[in-house]
């Protein structure tokens, strides 16, 4: 019986789909790749010859011609880069792929410098003339694209300075990030007589066994403590480096440059942060008090934060189960989305297989409009994996729908980038919940969802608060390790609340979080997406009539319009606290339900 089961399991794993990248090129020796690179080179050189120093003199019609040419050049670059990146992700241990990706990246970076002048010059067009362009029907399609370029105007430096900063990055901020990555990668954790990497030991933080969780947490704290001086230095240097940049570029707050690149106003993020913090007691504090009760404790300890529930049952879902659940969930909402989702399965746009060397995690790569998105996931059959499939398919459907806007208009700013993905997860969650009759399993589904949401919303906003404090302090002076630890403990105890006990070396846990190093202030993106989708979903539940059409319109718009205009169609105003609390109420109501089960 056991043997039979085993055989069945392994054959199921073999059946997991692998993507087919032939829609790009046959393989890395395909002659078309070299032809495409040459074409980009020639077209970029011609473009530079024709337009450098001349952008301000162009008529609207000629400006349109230039933008269309540039878009084609950029799209072709994205085609080769996407291909190289996906090949690499499919097997990061294959040296051939790694070298190919590096070679392509370097080639494209060099080619980029030929056309870097265009946006800099575009931003220098006198205001009267640029307004004429913006109001001209001829340039309507690229209006938003031009506006986004212009939003950098008051933060850009003179051409040679920009080039210098770009080149110097290799030896400044980039090298500090690299030092961080290398330090983390080299950390070794002695655990149960084995030497583990950080990724390997992290898995034990969600182990069923309390002792294992505890020991893993203690070892992590111990190792971080040993290496803390280097993390303190890296954090200080990078925060100061950013401060210098911000001063030169005229940014008001440390967060402002991130908001600009996300096309979102500072006050919108202020409203989000304020609302989430106000909901800490209603959401995370209340949930952890429940969790403590389930464990028969007054307080859980920080290593129990992500502990599996004492009544957790880990149901396994085969690939076909997952496919059918997610497709049904999408179908119940929108036949159009369902039809697109089906393409991903039928046309080999998904790589779900687990194999040695494949990149971990999951993503959906938009690639370019003339091809289609590709999804990578590592499917192991857990509930989380089903959710991840729904999430990435949401991205894929969104990217597919937006691709009809053309390359420049297809990519959505971060404010909307997580909409379809999180919405798809919600559809799937609701589908599972509504089809579950067993009370205990309903409770498990709900509790898992709430925990996910707390990790996405509350934890990320606590991270954001930590970053704000750190960057603001660093403006005036270097921070000691103790000072950074204190900031961390403050935001953690605020957000986790009185039912989670923080002690020992948890104060060093800020030091391993890669977002702080690689993309400061990025973390709020997760909370933004989750809260916005919760608001959207509650509108849909209250009045489903006509919702699908409006929602699809939002997805199809891609990045062609400002997100505020798109949210307007739902009467949403993200500068208002009310908008965010509507979203947060969704989580709070799930906790009400949990309290009553
Ligand atoms: Zn996502």
mmCIF file of N, CA and C in Angstrom, residues 142-204:
data_model
loop_
_atom_site.group_PDB
_atom_site.id
_atom_site.type_symbol
_atom_site.label_atom_id
_atom_site.label_comp_id
_atom_site.label_asym_id
_atom_site.label_seq_id
_atom_site.Cartn_x
_atom_site.Cartn_y
_atom_site.Cartn_z
ATOM 1 N N UNK A 142 0.713 58.156 -25.525
ATOM 2 C CA UNK A 142 1.911 58.187 -24.667
ATOM 3 C C UNK A 142 1.853 59.269 -23.590
ATOM 4 N N UNK A 143 0.664 59.840 -23.417
ATOM 5 C CA UNK A 143 0.520 60.942 -22.457
ATOM 6 C C UNK A 143 0.999 60.536 -21.052
ATOM 7 N N UNK A 144 0.520 59.408 -20.593
ATOM 8 C CA UNK A 144 0.894 58.981 -19.244
ATOM 9 C C UNK A 144 2.381 58.650 -19.154
ATOM 10 N N UNK A 145 2.893 58.090 -20.216
ATOM 11 C CA UNK A 145 4.320 57.736 -20.251
ATOM 12 C C UNK A 145 5.175 59.003 -20.156
ATOM 13 N N UNK A 146 4.769 60.028 -20.912
ATOM 14 C CA UNK A 146 5.514 61.302 -20.858
ATOM 15 C C UNK A 146 5.400 61.918 -19.462
ATOM 16 N N UNK A 147 4.180 61.855 -18.912
ATOM 17 C CA UNK A 147 3.967 62.448 -17.582
ATOM 18 C C UNK A 147 4.857 61.789 -16.532
ATOM 19 N N UNK A 148 4.985 60.470 -16.629
ATOM 20 C CA UNK A 148 5.827 59.755 -15.658
ATOM 21 C C UNK A 148 7.280 60.199 -15.816
ATOM 22 N N UNK A 149 7.708 60.325 -17.060
ATOM 23 C CA UNK A 149 9.074 60.805 -17.299
ATOM 24 C C UNK A 149 9.257 62.196 -16.689
ATOM 25 N N UNK A 150 8.255 63.068 -16.899
ATOM 26 C CA UNK A 150 8.349 64.447 -16.399
ATOM 27 C C UNK A 150 8.373 64.522 -14.871
ATOM 28 N N UNK A 151 7.779 63.516 -14.215
ATOM 29 C CA UNK A 151 7.737 63.583 -12.756
ATOM 30 C C UNK A 151 9.147 63.505 -12.151
ATOM 31 N N UNK A 152 10.116 63.097 -12.956
ATOM 32 C CA UNK A 152 11.503 63.033 -12.466
ATOM 33 C C UNK A 152 12.255 64.344 -12.682
ATOM 34 N N UNK A 153 11.597 65.262 -13.418
ATOM 35 C CA UNK A 153 12.270 66.487 -13.851
ATOM 36 C C UNK A 153 12.984 67.226 -12.714
ATOM 37 N N UNK A 154 12.258 67.465 -11.622
ATOM 38 C CA UNK A 154 12.873 68.266 -10.557
ATOM 39 C C UNK A 154 13.865 67.444 -9.720
ATOM 40 N N UNK A 155 14.029 66.171 -10.066
ATOM 41 C CA UNK A 155 14.975 65.340 -9.304
ATOM 42 C C UNK A 155 16.150 64.869 -10.141
ATOM 43 N N UNK A 156 16.187 65.297 -11.398
ATOM 44 C CA UNK A 156 17.278 64.796 -12.223
ATOM 45 C C UNK A 156 18.431 65.788 -12.264
ATOM 46 N N UNK A 157 19.629 65.238 -12.442
ATOM 47 C CA UNK A 157 20.821 66.086 -12.471
ATOM 48 C C UNK A 157 21.287 66.215 -13.914
ATOM 49 N N UNK A 158 22.317 66.950 -14.065
ATOM 50 C CA UNK A 158 22.836 67.188 -15.396
ATOM 51 C C UNK A 158 23.426 65.873 -15.964
ATOM 52 N N UNK A 159 23.384 65.755 -17.296
ATOM 53 C CA UNK A 159 23.667 64.480 -17.969
ATOM 54 C C UNK A 159 24.954 63.786 -17.483
ATOM 55 N N UNK A 160 26.045 64.568 -17.382
ATOM 56 C CA UNK A 160 27.317 63.954 -16.992
ATOM 57 C C UNK A 160 27.303 63.468 -15.552
ATOM 58 N N UNK A 161 26.622 64.224 -14.683
ATOM 59 C CA UNK A 161 26.507 63.781 -13.285
ATOM 60 C C UNK A 161 25.729 62.480 -13.208
ATOM 61 N N UNK A 162 24.636 62.408 -13.981
ATOM 62 C CA UNK A 162 23.830 61.176 -13.997
ATOM 63 C C UNK A 162 24.680 59.988 -14.436
ATOM 64 N N UNK A 163 25.497 60.220 -15.466
ATOM 65 C CA UNK A 163 26.352 59.129 -15.951
ATOM 66 C C UNK A 163 27.356 58.713 -14.879
ATOM 67 N N UNK A 164 27.929 59.714 -14.213
ATOM 68 C CA UNK A 164 28.916 59.421 -13.174
ATOM 69 C C UNK A 164 28.271 58.603 -12.040
ATOM 70 N N UNK A 165 27.093 59.066 -11.602
ATOM 71 C CA UNK A 165 26.414 58.359 -10.500
ATOM 72 C C UNK A 165 26.125 56.920 -10.895
ATOM 73 N N UNK A 166 25.635 56.776 -12.139
ATOM 74 C CA UNK A 166 25.322 55.440 -12.637
ATOM 75 C C UNK A 166 26.550 54.534 -12.591
ATOM 76 N N UNK A 167 27.664 55.058 -13.086
ATOM 77 C CA UNK A 167 28.876 54.230 -13.133
ATOM 78 C C UNK A 167 29.447 53.969 -11.743
ATOM 79 N N UNK A 168 29.396 54.989 -10.882
ATOM 80 C CA UNK A 168 29.944 54.863 -9.524
ATOM 81 C C UNK A 168 29.170 53.885 -8.652
ATOM 82 N N UNK A 169 27.927 53.605 -9.042
ATOM 83 C CA UNK A 169 27.106 52.689 -8.243
ATOM 84 C C UNK A 169 27.772 51.324 -8.079
ATOM 85 N N UNK A 170 28.480 50.929 -9.117
ATOM 86 C CA UNK A 170 29.126 49.611 -9.075
ATOM 87 C C UNK A 170 30.073 49.515 -7.876
ATOM 88 N N UNK A 171 30.730 50.634 -7.548
ATOM 89 C CA UNK A 171 31.664 50.584 -6.416
ATOM 90 C C UNK A 171 31.087 51.188 -5.132
ATOM 91 N N UNK A 172 29.863 51.739 -5.207
ATOM 92 C CA UNK A 172 29.268 52.266 -3.967
ATOM 93 C C UNK A 172 28.093 51.399 -3.521
ATOM 94 N N UNK A 173 26.871 51.870 -3.709
ATOM 95 C CA UNK A 173 25.731 51.137 -3.126
ATOM 96 C C UNK A 173 25.664 49.673 -3.578
ATOM 97 N N UNK A 174 25.924 49.409 -4.859
ATOM 98 C CA UNK A 174 25.851 48.030 -5.331
ATOM 99 C C UNK A 174 26.813 47.117 -4.572
ATOM 100 N N UNK A 175 28.003 47.634 -4.293
ATOM 101 C CA UNK A 175 28.972 46.751 -3.648
ATOM 102 C C UNK A 175 28.598 46.489 -2.187
ATOM 103 N N UNK A 176 27.918 47.454 -1.555
ATOM 104 C CA UNK A 176 27.457 47.198 -0.176
ATOM 105 C C UNK A 176 26.336 46.151 -0.167
ATOM 106 N N UNK A 177 25.461 46.238 -1.161
ATOM 107 C CA UNK A 177 24.411 45.212 -1.283
ATOM 108 C C UNK A 177 25.031 43.846 -1.521
ATOM 109 N N UNK A 178 26.070 43.859 -2.349
ATOM 110 C CA UNK A 178 26.737 42.598 -2.656
ATOM 111 C C UNK A 178 27.391 42.014 -1.403
ATOM 112 N N UNK A 179 28.003 42.886 -0.636
ATOM 113 C CA UNK A 179 28.625 42.430 0.606
ATOM 114 C C UNK A 179 27.574 41.800 1.526
ATOM 115 N N UNK A 180 26.398 42.430 1.564
ATOM 116 C CA UNK A 180 25.297 41.887 2.369
ATOM 117 C C UNK A 180 24.921 40.489 1.882
ATOM 118 N N UNK A 181 24.695 40.370 0.565
ATOM 119 C CA UNK A 181 24.296 39.067 -0.004
ATOM 120 C C UNK A 181 25.328 37.997 0.288
ATOM 121 N N UNK A 182 26.601 38.377 0.106
ATOM 122 C CA UNK A 182 27.661 37.388 0.314
ATOM 123 C C UNK A 182 27.759 36.993 1.783
ATOM 124 N N UNK A 183 27.584 37.986 2.676
ATOM 125 C CA UNK A 183 27.648 37.673 4.109
ATOM 126 C C UNK A 183 26.521 36.714 4.487
ATOM 127 N N UNK A 184 25.308 37.029 4.037
ATOM 128 C CA UNK A 184 24.166 36.154 4.352
ATOM 129 C C UNK A 184 24.392 34.750 3.783
ATOM 130 N N UNK A 185 24.871 34.715 2.531
ATOM 131 C CA UNK A 185 25.066 33.407 1.895
ATOM 132 C C UNK A 185 26.120 32.573 2.615
ATOM 133 N N UNK A 186 27.077 33.249 3.252
ATOM 134 C CA UNK A 186 28.147 32.506 3.928
ATOM 135 C C UNK A 186 27.844 32.148 5.373
ATOM 136 N N UNK A 187 26.728 32.644 5.907
ATOM 137 C CA UNK A 187 26.400 32.311 7.300
ATOM 138 C C UNK A 187 26.108 30.813 7.409
ATOM 139 N N UNK A 188 26.609 30.205 8.497
ATOM 140 C CA UNK A 188 26.328 28.793 8.737
ATOM 141 C C UNK A 188 25.748 28.631 10.135
ATOM 142 N N UNK A 189 24.705 27.794 10.223
ATOM 143 C CA UNK A 189 23.983 27.623 11.468
ATOM 144 C C UNK A 189 24.097 26.174 11.923
ATOM 145 N N UNK A 190 24.675 25.984 13.106
ATOM 146 C CA UNK A 190 24.806 24.619 13.629
ATOM 147 C C UNK A 190 23.483 24.186 14.222
ATOM 148 N N UNK A 191 22.905 23.183 13.600
ATOM 149 C CA UNK A 191 21.585 22.758 14.040
ATOM 150 C C UNK A 191 21.481 21.250 13.907
ATOM 151 N N UNK A 192 21.175 20.596 15.015
ATOM 152 C CA UNK A 192 21.069 19.138 15.048
ATOM 153 C C UNK A 192 22.258 18.477 14.353
ATOM 154 N N UNK A 193 23.413 18.894 14.741
ATOM 155 C CA UNK A 193 24.681 18.342 14.254
ATOM 156 C C UNK A 193 24.918 18.562 12.759
ATOM 157 N N UNK A 194 24.199 19.507 12.197
ATOM 158 C CA UNK A 194 24.439 19.801 10.788
ATOM 159 C C UNK A 194 24.761 21.286 10.634
ATOM 160 N N UNK A 195 25.460 21.612 9.568
ATOM 161 C CA UNK A 195 25.722 23.026 9.261
ATOM 162 C C UNK A 195 24.727 23.476 8.203
ATOM 163 N N UNK A 196 23.832 24.371 8.574
ATOM 164 C CA UNK A 196 22.787 24.758 7.635
ATOM 165 C C UNK A 196 22.995 26.173 7.107
ATOM 166 N N UNK A 197 22.465 26.414 5.902
ATOM 167 C CA UNK A 197 22.470 27.776 5.358
ATOM 168 C C UNK A 197 21.281 28.515 5.957
ATOM 169 N N UNK A 198 21.198 29.801 5.692
ATOM 170 C CA UNK A 198 20.088 30.580 6.252
ATOM 171 C C UNK A 198 18.743 30.073 5.750
ATOM 172 N N UNK A 199 18.657 29.797 4.431
ATOM 173 C CA UNK A 199 17.398 29.293 3.864
ATOM 174 C C UNK A 199 17.011 27.978 4.521
ATOM 175 N N UNK A 200 18.010 27.119 4.727
ATOM 176 C CA UNK A 200 17.706 25.807 5.299
ATOM 177 C C UNK A 200 17.197 25.915 6.737
ATOM 178 N N UNK A 201 17.844 26.757 7.539
ATOM 179 C CA UNK A 201 17.406 26.833 8.940
ATOM 180 C C UNK A 201 16.071 27.573 9.075
ATOM 181 N N UNK A 202 15.807 28.500 8.158
ATOM 182 C CA UNK A 202 14.550 29.271 8.233
ATOM 183 C C UNK A 202 13.326 28.367 8.190
ATOM 184 N N UNK A 203 13.459 27.244 7.492
ATOM 185 C CA UNK A 203 12.316 26.320 7.371
ATOM 186 C C UNK A 203 11.854 25.831 8.744
ATOM 187 N N UNK A 204 12.803 25.736 9.690
ATOM 188 C CA UNK A 204 12.441 25.223 11.012
ATOM 189 C C UNK A 204 11.623 26.222 11.839
#
